[in-house]
Amino acid sequence: MLNDSVHTLTHLKAELQRIDVLIQREVRRLQVAGRDPVDTLRGLYVSDSDAEALLARPFGTSLGQTAELDDQEVRAFEQAEQLARQQTKWLVKEARRQGKTSRLLSLTSAFQLDEFEVDALLVCLAPHLDLRYERLYGYLQDDVMRKRPTVNLLLDLLCEPGPGRLLRLASFNDDAPLFRYQLLERLPDSNVTRPSLLSQSVTIDESLVSWLLGGYQAHASLGGYASLEWPQINETDSLLAAEPLTDVVIPGDASSIAVFHGPDEKIQVAGARLVAANMKRPLLVVNLAGVMQQDISSMRALRLALRDARLTGAIPCLMGWESCLVESSPPPALLAELYNYPDLVIVASTTNWQARGIDRVRHLLRVAFPEPSYSQRGALWHFFLREDMAIDPSLEVADLASQFILSASQIRDAVASARDRAFQHGRALNNMDLFVAARSHSSPRLAELARKIVPRYQWDDIVLPPDQRAVLREIISTVRGRPMVLHTWGVGQKLAASAGVTAMFAGPPGTGKTMAAEVIAGELGLDLYKIDLSTVINKYIGETEKNLGRIFDEASSSNAILFFDEADSIFGKRSEVKDSHDRYANIEVSYLLQRMESYDGITILATNLRANLDEAFTRRFQFAIDLPFPDEVERLHIWQTLFPPEVPRADDLNFGLMARRFKFAGGSIRNIIVSAAYLAATNGGIVTMEHLLHGTRRELQKMGRLISDIDLTNS
């Protein structure tokens, strides 16, 4: 709402001149009533004569109102006030003739304030514009420390003498417009625990002062969680949010409340901007969840947001509405506040809430902003990678759209981060920049629920039989071929094929299950998260599913590889159901498999004993790989592959002997090499056979196998 600032200030000045007349009259009344202007202790004690005067005063009147001014003074004050009113009316009329208005009039209209309420605002506003009012209010209230008007002073200034003035106390109730909409605020009194309403000091909010003077700043309680925009229709917002709004008619009045819901709040804000731009109105975006983090109640946060929307004439867009819900529905009092708001409201949340507990007096227009589909993600990547950027010609975004299930705003932010990375390296944007950025913007909180593993191994590092190696390559080919098979060829729609890939890695400890997962992650450029199922299992019914649900929900946008280790802690043969705990364990297993099948990324289940898995469960995996215990030839290859070439080695180092004599899996061989290297670092600096045998002894001890030094050194 735009107002001419010059007229706004002129109008305020004229109104305050009228308030000056009321103050002058009250000062004169006090003088006539006998207040001693030279009494330096006035207000600090109550004398006998003061007590007698208080008892003689009629009920409901103050000292000044007991004074009887002579007729000439009464007429003089009446004429001065009437002249000030006429001057103000002329200014308003002249401004309207010129197509102008003032913010005070806009405020009066927006909150339907009566004359008394407007004057109360003006009295409270005066000290913010001229410090002399602070001293005047101290004089009028018989207390130099009271620099803001009390409710009693407001009644003295604005009401006729007599007990009828007390009827105006209702204007200072919490539900009265002045306080309901936070136009005025009560100040705490450090000297009185629970002061009476009459003795409470009242002030005007500083943000309202700013607005009345022609500016705008959000209420202090809204902090940095409110922003006022004048949106214009633009290509970015249209691409992000136009489609869900295509078939929706949103009236720009109080007949309805627009309920936006979806996983990405930024897309909902883009939709709100489109609505406001089409209506040619400003938009006030308020994050209620952020406001409530400051120990502010949901009702106060809502009222402040709606107050600022009324002041600015903006459409309020209330973000974080889910923080106000109680059992998927807002409290009836909050709903009533929304229903009573005399304009369009946009309520945005991550959940599609329901309205309960109160009669529906407005239409709820629900608009869903879902996650973009594969084709939409591709269009978004292309849009944000448009021609104004320096791009590597070999860039291919189809893999990005397939491998990273990001929202529109995440894609936009990922492209911006990728551009920063390319600029930092002084080159055109390439695939690596985009993949790194896409990973950084996908589910950053997943690391709080699972352990992120940075892939260290490649194909040359893993020792597997040809068949198992071929299955790993097939998993990678399946992931890379998903865009063509599922979307271009339509296999996903016609055959109800899942977009995800499920695999089971079975084998004894140390046979390379985690290493195989790292090879896949490194080859595809995806994040790898390891979840120890033994730590997810909870003895309380339903808690295991909640734990698993949080992991899958957070991973849903990342398309990260989820590697579930220690599956033996949850899997068992379904035929071996002996009690309720066994039956419930099968429910947990079914839930895990169901979530794995519905997950759009890669999920890998690792088990040490495949025999523990029911065949019906095993058939639900797309891929199943048995990682066998390595034979002598494979063990020799593992020794040679894992031993770093940079580590100094003695001539007597005999990997063939180690592979022949000791049947270790790759994990144990790795432990022996690490142990030998540490021992050599402080004992000669060269790894010898003695160091390897020492590491072997320690590894066997961990396995619970005791062996003599003679056995170890016998070739």
Coordinates of N, CA and C in Angstrom, one line a residue, residues 360-573:
R360 N -16.8 -24.4 9.5 CA -16.0 -23.9 8.3 C -16.8 -22.7 7.7
V361 N -16.2 -21.5 7.8 CA -16.9 -20.3 7.3 C -16.1 -19.8 6.1
R362 N -15.1 -20.4 5.7 CA -14.3 -20.0 4.5 C -13.9 -21.3 3.7
H363 N -13.8 -21.1 2.4 CA -13.3 -22.3 1.6 C -11.8 -22.5 1.8
L364 N -11.4 -23.7 1.9 CA -10.0 -24.1 2.0 C -9.6 -24.6 0.6
L365 N -8.9 -23.8 -0.2 CA -8.4 -24.2 -1.5 C -7.1 -24.9 -1.4
R366 N -7.1 -26.2 -1.6 CA -5.8 -26.9 -1.4 C -5.0 -27.0 -2.7
V367 N -3.8 -26.7 -2.6 CA -2.9 -26.8 -3.8 C -1.7 -27.5 -3.4
A368 N -1.4 -28.7 -4.1 CA -0.3 -29.5 -3.8 C 0.9 -29.1 -4.7
F369 N 2.1 -29.0 -4.1 CA 3.3 -28.8 -4.8 C 4.2 -30.0 -4.6
P370 N 4.0 -31.0 -5.4 CA 4.8 -32.3 -5.2 C 6.2 -32.1 -5.7
E371 N 7.0 -33.2 -5.3 CA 8.4 -33.3 -5.9 C 8.3 -33.4 -7.4
P372 N 9.2 -32.7 -8.1 CA 9.2 -32.8 -9.6 C 9.5 -34.3 -10.1
S373 N 8.9 -34.6 -11.2 CA 9.1 -35.9 -11.8 C 10.5 -35.9 -12.5
Y374 N 10.8 -37.1 -13.0 CA 12.1 -37.2 -13.7 C 12.2 -36.2 -14.9
S375 N 11.1 -36.2 -15.7 CA 11.1 -35.2 -16.8 C 11.2 -33.8 -16.4
Q376 N 10.5 -33.5 -15.3 CA 10.5 -32.1 -14.8 C 11.8 -31.8 -14.2
R377 N 12.5 -32.7 -13.5 CA 13.8 -32.4 -13.0 C 14.8 -32.1 -14.2
G378 N 14.7 -32.9 -15.3 CA 15.5 -32.6 -16.4 C 15.3 -31.2 -17.0
A379 N 14.0 -30.8 -17.1 CA 13.7 -29.5 -17.6 C 14.2 -28.4 -16.6
L380 N 14.2 -28.7 -15.3 CA 14.7 -27.7 -14.4 C 16.2 -27.6 -14.5
W381 N 16.9 -28.7 -14.6 CA 18.4 -28.6 -14.8 C 18.7 -27.8 -16.1
H382 N 18.0 -28.1 -17.2 CA 18.3 -27.4 -18.4 C 18.0 -25.9 -18.3
F383 N 16.9 -25.6 -17.5 CA 16.5 -24.2 -17.4 C 17.6 -23.4 -16.6
F384 N 18.0 -24.0 -15.5 CA 19.0 -23.3 -14.7 C 20.4 -23.3 -15.3
L385 N 20.6 -24.2 -16.3 CA 21.9 -24.3 -17.0 C 21.7 -23.6 -18.4
R386 N 20.9 -22.6 -18.4 CA 20.7 -22.0 -19.7 C 21.9 -21.2 -20.3
E387 N 21.7 -20.6 -21.4 CA 22.8 -20.2 -22.3 C 23.7 -19.1 -21.7
D388 N 23.2 -18.4 -20.6 CA 24.0 -17.3 -20.1 C 25.2 -17.8 -19.2
M389 N 25.3 -19.1 -19.1 CA 26.4 -19.7 -18.3 C 27.5 -20.3 -19.2
A390 N 28.7 -20.3 -18.7 CA 29.8 -21.0 -19.4 C 29.7 -22.4 -19.1
I391 N 29.4 -23.3 -20.1 CA 29.2 -24.7 -19.8 C 30.1 -25.6 -20.7
D392 N 30.6 -26.6 -20.1 CA 31.3 -27.6 -20.9 C 30.4 -28.3 -21.9
P393 N 30.7 -28.3 -23.2 CA 29.8 -28.8 -24.2 C 29.5 -30.3 -24.0
S394 N 30.3 -31.0 -23.3 CA 30.1 -32.5 -23.0 C 29.1 -32.7 -21.9
L395 N 28.6 -31.6 -21.3 CA 27.8 -31.8 -20.1 C 26.5 -32.5 -20.4
E396 N 26.1 -33.5 -19.6 CA 24.9 -34.3 -19.8 C 24.1 -34.3 -18.5
V397 N 22.9 -33.7 -18.6 CA 22.2 -33.6 -17.3 C 21.2 -34.7 -17.1
A398 N 21.0 -35.6 -18.0 CA 20.1 -36.7 -17.8 C 20.5 -37.5 -16.6
D399 N 21.8 -37.8 -16.4 CA 22.2 -38.5 -15.2 C 21.9 -37.8 -13.9
L400 N 22.0 -36.5 -14.0 CA 21.7 -35.7 -12.8 C 20.2 -35.8 -12.4
A401 N 19.3 -35.7 -13.4 CA 17.9 -35.9 -13.2 C 17.5 -37.2 -12.7
S402 N 18.3 -38.2 -13.1 CA 18.0 -39.6 -12.7 C 18.5 -39.9 -11.3
Q403 N 19.8 -39.5 -11.1 CA 20.5 -40.0 -9.9 C 20.2 -39.1 -8.7
F404 N 19.7 -37.9 -8.9 CA 19.5 -37.0 -7.7 C 18.0 -36.5 -7.8
I405 N 17.2 -37.0 -6.8 CA 15.8 -36.7 -6.7 C 15.7 -35.4 -5.9
L406 N 16.0 -34.3 -6.5 CA 16.0 -33.0 -5.9 C 14.8 -32.2 -6.2
S407 N 14.4 -31.3 -5.3 CA 13.3 -30.4 -5.6 C 13.8 -29.3 -6.5
A408 N 12.9 -28.5 -7.0 CA 13.2 -27.4 -7.9 C 14.2 -26.4 -7.3
S409 N 13.9 -26.0 -6.0 CA 14.8 -25.1 -5.4 C 16.2 -25.7 -5.1
Q410 N 16.2 -27.0 -4.8 CA 17.5 -27.6 -4.6 C 18.3 -27.7 -5.9
I411 N 17.7 -27.9 -7.0 CA 18.4 -27.9 -8.3 C 18.9 -26.5 -8.6
R412 N 18.1 -25.5 -8.3 CA 18.5 -24.1 -8.5 C 19.8 -23.8 -7.7
D413 N 19.7 -24.2 -6.4 CA 20.8 -23.9 -5.5 C 22.1 -24.8 -5.9
A414 N 21.8 -26.0 -6.3 CA 23.0 -26.8 -6.7 C 23.7 -26.2 -7.9
V415 N 22.9 -25.7 -8.9 CA 23.6 -25.1 -10.1 C 24.4 -23.9 -9.6
A416 N 23.9 -23.1 -8.7 CA 24.6 -21.9 -8.2 C 25.9 -22.4 -7.5
S417 N 25.8 -23.4 -6.7 CA 27.0 -23.9 -6.1 C 28.0 -24.5 -7.1
A418 N 27.5 -25.2 -8.1 CA 28.4 -25.7 -9.1 C 29.1 -24.6 -9.9
R419 N 28.4 -23.5 -10.2 CA 29.0 -22.3 -10.8 C 30.1 -21.8 -10.0
D420 N 29.9 -21.7 -8.7 CA 30.9 -21.2 -7.8 C 32.2 -22.1 -7.8
R421 N 32.0 -23.4 -7.9 CA 33.1 -24.3 -7.9 C 33.9 -24.2 -9.2
A422 N 33.1 -24.1 -10.3 CA 33.8 -23.9 -11.6 C 34.6 -22.6 -11.7
F423 N 34.0 -21.5 -11.2 CA 34.6 -20.2 -11.2 C 35.9 -20.2 -10.3
Q424 N 35.8 -21.0 -9.2 CA 37.0 -21.0 -8.3 C 38.1 -21.7 -9.0
H425 N 37.8 -22.7 -9.9 CA 38.9 -23.4 -10.6 C 39.2 -22.8 -12.0
G426 N 38.5 -21.7 -12.3 CA 38.9 -20.9 -13.5 C 38.6 -21.7 -14.8
R427 N 37.4 -22.4 -14.8 CA 37.1 -23.1 -16.1 C 35.6 -23.2 -16.2
A428 N 35.2 -23.8 -17.3 CA 33.7 -23.9 -17.6 C 33.1 -25.0 -16.7
L429 N 31.8 -24.9 -16.5 CA 31.1 -25.8 -15.6 C 31.2 -27.2 -16.2
N430 N 31.5 -28.2 -15.4 CA 31.5 -29.6 -15.9 C 30.7 -30.5 -15.1
N431 N 30.7 -31.8 -15.5 CA 29.9 -32.8 -14.8 C 30.3 -32.9 -13.3
M432 N 31.6 -32.9 -13.0 CA 32.1 -33.0 -11.7 C 31.5 -31.9 -10.8
D433 N 31.6 -30.7 -11.3 CA 31.0 -29.6 -10.5 C 29.6 -29.8 -10.1
L434 N 28.8 -30.3 -11.1 CA 27.4 -30.5 -10.9 C 27.1 -31.7 -9.9
F435 N 27.9 -32.8 -10.1 CA 27.7 -33.9 -9.2 C 28.0 -33.6 -7.8
V436 N 29.1 -32.9 -7.6 CA 29.6 -32.5 -6.2 C 28.5 -31.6 -5.6
A437 N 28.0 -30.6 -6.4 CA 27.0 -29.7 -5.9 C 25.7 -30.4 -5.6
A438 N 25.3 -31.3 -6.5 CA 24.0 -32.0 -6.3 C 24.1 -32.8 -5.0
R439 N 25.2 -33.5 -4.8 CA 25.4 -34.3 -3.5 C 25.3 -33.4 -2.3
S440 N 25.9 -32.2 -2.4 CA 26.0 -31.3 -1.2 C 24.6 -30.8 -0.9
H441 N 23.7 -30.7 -1.8 CA 22.4 -30.2 -1.6 C 21.3 -31.2 -1.4
S442 N 21.7 -32.5 -1.3 CA 20.7 -33.6 -1.1 C 20.8 -34.1 0.3
S443 N 19.8 -33.9 1.0 CA 19.6 -34.5 2.4 C 20.8 -34.3 3.3
P444 N 21.2 -33.1 3.6 CA 22.3 -32.9 4.5 C 22.2 -33.5 5.9
R445 N 20.9 -33.8 6.3 CA 20.7 -34.3 7.6 C 20.8 -35.8 7.7
L446 N 21.0 -36.5 6.5 CA 21.1 -37.9 6.5 C 22.4 -38.4 7.3
A447 N 23.4 -37.5 7.4 CA 24.6 -37.9 8.1 C 24.4 -38.0 9.6
E448 N 23.2 -37.4 10.1 CA 22.9 -37.5 11.5 C 22.3 -38.8 11.8
L449 N 21.8 -39.6 10.8 CA 21.1 -40.8 11.0 C 22.0 -42.0 10.6
A450 N 22.9 -41.8 9.7 CA 23.8 -42.9 9.2 C 25.2 -42.4 9.0
R451 N 26.1 -43.3 8.9 CA 27.5 -42.9 8.7 C 27.9 -42.8 7.3
K452 N 28.4 -41.7 6.9 CA 28.8 -41.5 5.5 C 30.1 -42.1 5.3
I453 N 30.3 -42.8 4.2 CA 31.5 -43.4 3.8 C 32.0 -42.8 2.5
V454 N 33.2 -42.3 2.5 CA 33.8 -41.7 1.3 C 34.5 -42.9 0.6
P455 N 34.0 -43.2 -0.7 CA 34.6 -44.4 -1.4 C 36.1 -44.2 -1.6
R456 N 36.8 -45.3 -1.2 CA 38.3 -45.3 -1.4 C 38.7 -46.3 -2.4
Y457 N 37.9 -47.3 -2.7 CA 38.3 -48.4 -3.5 C 37.8 -48.3 -5.0
Q458 N 38.5 -48.9 -5.9 CA 38.1 -49.0 -7.3 C 38.2 -50.4 -7.7
W459 N 37.9 -50.7 -9.0 CA 37.8 -52.1 -9.5 C 39.1 -52.8 -9.2
D460 N 40.2 -52.2 -9.4 CA 41.5 -52.9 -9.2 C 41.8 -53.3 -7.8
D461 N 41.0 -52.7 -6.9 CA 41.3 -53.0 -5.4 C 40.5 -54.2 -4.9
I462 N 39.4 -54.6 -5.6 CA 38.6 -55.6 -5.1 C 38.9 -56.9 -5.8
V463 N 39.0 -58.0 -5.0 CA 39.3 -59.3 -5.5 C 38.0 -60.2 -5.4
L464 N 37.5 -60.5 -6.5 CA 36.2 -61.3 -6.6 C 36.3 -62.3 -7.7
P465 N 35.6 -63.4 -7.6 CA 35.4 -64.3 -8.8 C 34.7 -63.6 -9.9
P466 N 34.9 -64.0 -11.2 CA 34.3 -63.3 -12.3 C 32.8 -63.2 -12.3
D467 N 32.1 -64.2 -11.8 CA 30.6 -64.0 -11.7 C 30.2 -62.9 -10.8
Q468 N 30.8 -62.8 -9.6 CA 30.4 -61.8 -8.7 C 30.8 -60.4 -9.2
R469 N 31.9 -60.3 -9.8 CA 32.3 -59.0 -10.4 C 31.4 -58.6 -11.5
A470 N 30.9 -59.6 -12.3 CA 29.9 -59.3 -13.3 C 28.6 -58.7 -12.8
V471 N 28.2 -59.3 -11.6 CA 26.9 -58.8 -11.0 C 27.1 -57.4 -10.5
L472 N 28.2 -57.0 -10.0 CA 28.5 -55.7 -9.5 C 28.4 -54.7 -10.7
R473 N 29.0 -55.1 -11.9 CA 28.9 -54.3 -13.1 C 27.5 -54.1 -13.6
E474 N 26.7 -55.2 -13.4 CA 25.3 -55.2 -13.8 C 24.5 -54.2 -13.0
I475 N 24.8 -54.2 -11.7 CA 24.1 -53.2 -10.8 C 24.4 -51.8 -11.3
I476 N 25.6 -51.5 -11.6 CA 26.0 -50.1 -12.1 C 25.3 -49.9 -13.5
S477 N 25.3 -50.8 -14.3 CA 24.6 -50.7 -15.6 C 23.1 -50.4 -15.5
T478 N 22.5 -51.1 -14.5 CA 21.1 -50.9 -14.2 C 20.8 -49.5 -13.8
V479 N 21.6 -48.9 -12.9 CA 21.4 -47.6 -12.5 C 21.6 -46.6 -13.6
R480 N 22.6 -46.8 -14.4 CA 22.8 -45.9 -15.6 C 21.8 -46.0 -16.6
G481 N 21.2 -47.1 -16.7 CA 20.2 -47.3 -17.8 C 18.8 -47.0 -17.4
R482 N 18.5 -46.5 -16.1 CA 17.2 -46.3 -15.7 C 16.5 -45.2 -16.5
P483 N 17.1 -44.0 -16.8 CA 16.4 -43.0 -17.6 C 15.8 -43.6 -18.9
M484 N 16.6 -44.4 -19.6 CA 16.1 -44.9 -20.9 C 15.0 -46.0 -20.7
V485 N 15.3 -46.9 -19.8 CA 14.4 -48.0 -19.6 C 13.1 -47.6 -19.0
L486 N 13.1 -46.8 -17.9 CA 11.9 -46.5 -17.2 C 11.1 -45.3 -17.8
H487 N 11.8 -44.3 -18.3 CA 11.2 -43.1 -18.8 C 11.0 -43.0 -20.3
T488 N 12.1 -43.3 -21.0 CA 12.1 -43.2 -22.5 C 11.3 -44.3 -23.0
W489 N 11.5 -45.6 -22.6 CA 10.8 -46.7 -23.1 C 9.5 -47.0 -22.3
G490 N 9.3 -46.4 -21.2 CA 8.1 -46.5 -20.5 C 7.9 -47.8 -19.7
V491 N 9.0 -48.5 -19.5 CA 8.9 -49.8 -18.8 C 8.4 -49.6 -17.3
G492 N 8.8 -48.5 -16.7 CA 8.3 -48.2 -15.3 C 6.8 -48.1 -15.2
Q493 N 6.2 -47.5 -16.2 CA 4.8 -47.3 -16.2 C 4.0 -48.5 -16.6
K494 N 4.5 -49.2 -17.6 CA 3.8 -50.3 -18.2 C 3.9 -51.6 -17.3
L495 N 5.0 -51.8 -16.7 CA 5.3 -53.0 -16.0 C 5.4 -52.7 -14.5
A496 N 5.1 -51.5 -14.1 CA 5.1 -51.1 -12.6 C 6.5 -51.5 -12.0
A497 N 7.5 -51.2 -12.8 CA 8.9 -51.5 -12.3 C 9.3 -50.4 -11.4
S498 N 10.0 -50.8 -10.3 CA 10.5 -49.8 -9.4 C 11.7 -49.1 -9.9
A499 N 11.8 -47.8 -9.6 CA 13.0 -47.0 -10.0 C 14.2 -47.3 -9.2
G500 N 14.0 -48.0 -8.1 CA 15.1 -48.3 -7.2 C 15.8 -49.6 -7.6
V501 N 17.0 -49.8 -6.9 CA 17.7 -51.0 -7.1 C 18.0 -51.6 -5.8
T502 N 17.6 -52.9 -5.6 CA 17.9 -53.6 -4.3 C 18.9 -54.7 -4.5
A503 N 19.8 -54.8 -3.6 CA 20.8 -55.9 -3.7 C 21.1 -56.5 -2.3
M504 N 21.5 -57.7 -2.3 CA 21.9 -58.4 -1.1 C 23.3 -58.9 -1.3
F505 N 24.2 -58.5 -0.3 CA 25.6 -59.0 -0.3 C 25.7 -59.9 0.8
A506 N 26.0 -61.2 0.6 CA 26.1 -62.2 1.6 C 27.5 -62.8 1.6
G507 N 28.1 -63.0 2.8 CA 29.4 -63.6 2.9 C 30.0 -63.4 4.3
P508 N 31.0 -64.2 4.6 CA 31.6 -64.1 5.9 C 32.2 -62.7 6.2
P509 N 32.4 -62.4 7.4 CA 33.0 -61.1 7.7 C 34.4 -60.9 7.0
G510 N 34.6 -59.7 6.5 CA 35.9 -59.4 5.8 C 36.0 -59.8 4.4
T511 N 34.9 -60.3 3.8 CA 35.0 -60.8 2.4 C 34.8 -59.7 1.4
G512 N 34.5 -58.4 1.8 CA 34.5 -57.3 0.9 C 33.1 -56.7 0.6
K513 N 32.2 -56.9 1.5 CA 30.8 -56.4 1.3 C 30.8 -54.9 1.2
T514 N 31.5 -54.3 2.2 CA 31.5 -52.8 2.3 C 32.4 -52.3 1.1
M515 N 33.5 -53.0 0.8 CA 34.3 -52.6 -0.3 C 33.6 -52.6 -1.6
A516 N 32.8 -53.6 -1.8 CA 32.0 -53.7 -3.1 C 31.0 -52.5 -3.1
A517 N 30.4 -52.2 -2.0 CA 29.5 -51.0 -2.0 C 30.3 -49.7 -2.3
E518 N 31.5 -49.6 -1.8 CA 32.3 -48.4 -2.1 C 32.7 -48.4 -3.6
V519 N 32.9 -49.5 -4.2 CA 33.3 -49.5 -5.6 C 32.1 -49.0 -6.5
I520 N 30.9 -49.5 -6.1 CA 29.7 -49.0 -6.8 C 29.5 -47.5 -6.6
A521 N 29.6 -47.0 -5.4 CA 29.4 -45.6 -5.1 C 30.4 -44.8 -5.9
G522 N 31.7 -45.2 -5.9 CA 32.7 -44.4 -6.6 C 32.5 -44.4 -8.1
E523 N 32.0 -45.5 -8.6 CA 31.8 -45.6 -10.1 C 30.6 -44.7 -10.5
L524 N 29.6 -44.6 -9.7 CA 28.4 -43.9 -10.0 C 28.5 -42.4 -9.5
G525 N 29.5 -42.1 -8.7 CA 29.6 -40.7 -8.2 C 28.5 -40.4 -7.2
L526 N 28.0 -41.4 -6.4 CA 26.9 -41.2 -5.4 C 27.5 -41.3 -4.0
D527 N 26.8 -40.7 -3.1 CA 27.1 -40.8 -1.7 C 26.7 -42.2 -1.2
L528 N 27.5 -42.6 -0.2 CA 27.3 -43.9 0.4 C 27.1 -43.7 1.9
Y529 N 26.0 -44.2 2.4 CA 25.7 -44.2 3.8 C 25.5 -45.6 4.4
K530 N 26.2 -45.8 5.5 CA 26.2 -47.1 6.1 C 25.3 -47.1 7.4
I531 N 24.4 -48.0 7.4 CA 23.5 -48.1 8.6 C 23.7 -49.4 9.3
D532 N 24.1 -49.4 10.5 CA 24.2 -50.6 11.3 C 22.9 -51.0 11.9
L533 N 22.3 -52.0 11.3 CA 20.9 -52.4 11.7 C 20.9 -52.8 13.2
S534 N 22.0 -53.2 13.8 CA 21.9 -53.6 15.2 C 21.7 -52.4 16.1
T535 N 22.0 -51.2 15.6 CA 21.8 -50.0 16.4 C 20.4 -49.4 16.1
V536 N 19.8 -49.8 15.0 CA 18.5 -49.3 14.7 C 17.4 -50.1 15.4
I537 N 17.6 -51.4 15.6 CA 16.6 -52.2 16.3 C 16.3 -51.7 17.7
N538 N 15.0 -51.6 18.0 CA 14.6 -51.2 19.3 C 13.6 -52.2 19.8
K539 N 13.7 -52.4 21.1 CA 12.9 -53.5 21.8 C 11.4 -53.0 21.9
Y540 N 11.1 -51.7 21.8 CA 9.8 -51.2 21.9 C 9.1 -51.3 20.6
I541 N 7.9 -51.8 20.6 CA 7.1 -52.0 19.4 C 6.9 -50.7 18.6
G542 N 7.2 -50.7 17.3 CA 7.0 -49.6 16.5 C 8.2 -48.7 16.4
E543 N 9.2 -48.7 17.3 CA 10.3 -47.8 17.3 C 11.3 -48.2 16.2
T544 N 11.4 -49.5 15.9 CA 12.4 -49.8 14.8 C 11.9 -49.2 13.5
E545 N 10.5 -49.4 13.2 CA 10.0 -48.8 12.0 C 10.2 -47.3 12.0
K546 N 10.0 -46.6 13.1 CA 10.2 -45.2 13.1 C 11.7 -44.8 12.8
N547 N 12.6 -45.6 13.3 CA 14.0 -45.3 13.1 C 14.3 -45.5 11.6
L548 N 13.8 -46.6 11.0 CA 14.0 -46.9 9.6 C 13.3 -45.8 8.7
G549 N 12.1 -45.4 9.2 CA 11.4 -44.4 8.4 C 12.1 -43.1 8.3
R550 N 12.7 -42.7 9.4 CA 13.4 -41.4 9.4 C 14.6 -41.5 8.4
I551 N 15.3 -42.6 8.4 CA 16.4 -42.8 7.4 C 16.0 -42.7 6.0
F552 N 14.9 -43.4 5.7 CA 14.4 -43.4 4.3 C 13.8 -42.1 3.9
D553 N 13.1 -41.5 4.8 CA 12.5 -40.2 4.5 C 13.6 -39.1 4.2
E554 N 14.7 -39.1 5.0 CA 15.7 -38.1 4.8 C 16.5 -38.5 3.5
A555 N 16.6 -39.7 3.2 CA 17.4 -40.1 2.0 C 16.6 -40.0 0.7
S556 N 15.3 -39.7 0.8 CA 14.5 -39.8 -0.4 C 14.9 -38.8 -1.4
S557 N 15.5 -37.6 -1.1 CA 15.9 -36.7 -2.1 C 17.3 -36.8 -2.5
S558 N 18.1 -37.6 -1.8 CA 19.5 -37.7 -2.1 C 19.9 -38.7 -3.1
N559 N 19.1 -39.8 -3.2 CA 19.4 -40.9 -4.1 C 20.7 -41.5 -3.7
A560 N 21.1 -41.4 -2.4 CA 22.3 -41.9 -1.9 C 22.2 -43.5 -1.9
I561 N 23.3 -44.1 -1.9 CA 23.3 -45.6 -1.7 C 23.2 -45.9 -0.2
L562 N 22.2 -46.6 0.2 CA 22.0 -47.0 1.6 C 22.5 -48.4 1.8
F563 N 23.5 -48.6 2.6 CA 24.2 -49.8 2.9 C 23.8 -50.3 4.3
F564 N 22.9 -51.3 4.4 CA 22.4 -51.8 5.7 C 23.3 -53.0 6.1
D565 N 24.1 -52.7 7.1 CA 25.0 -53.8 7.6 C 24.4 -54.5 8.8
E566 N 25.0 -55.6 9.2 CA 24.5 -56.4 10.3 C 23.1 -56.8 10.2
A567 N 22.7 -57.2 9.0 CA 21.3 -57.6 8.8 C 20.9 -58.8 9.6
D568 N 21.9 -59.6 10.0 CA 21.6 -60.8 10.8 C 20.9 -60.4 12.1
S569 N 21.0 -59.2 12.6 CA 20.3 -58.8 13.8 C 18.8 -58.6 13.6
I570 N 18.3 -58.6 12.4 CA 16.9 -58.4 12.2 C 16.3 -59.5 11.4
F571 N 17.1 -60.2 10.6 CA 16.5 -61.3 9.8 C 16.6 -62.6 10.5
G572 N 15.6 -63.4 10.2 CA 15.5 -64.8 10.7 C 14.5 -65.6 9.9
K573 N 14.6 -66.9 9.9 CA 13.6 -67.6 9.1 C 12.2 -67.5 9.7

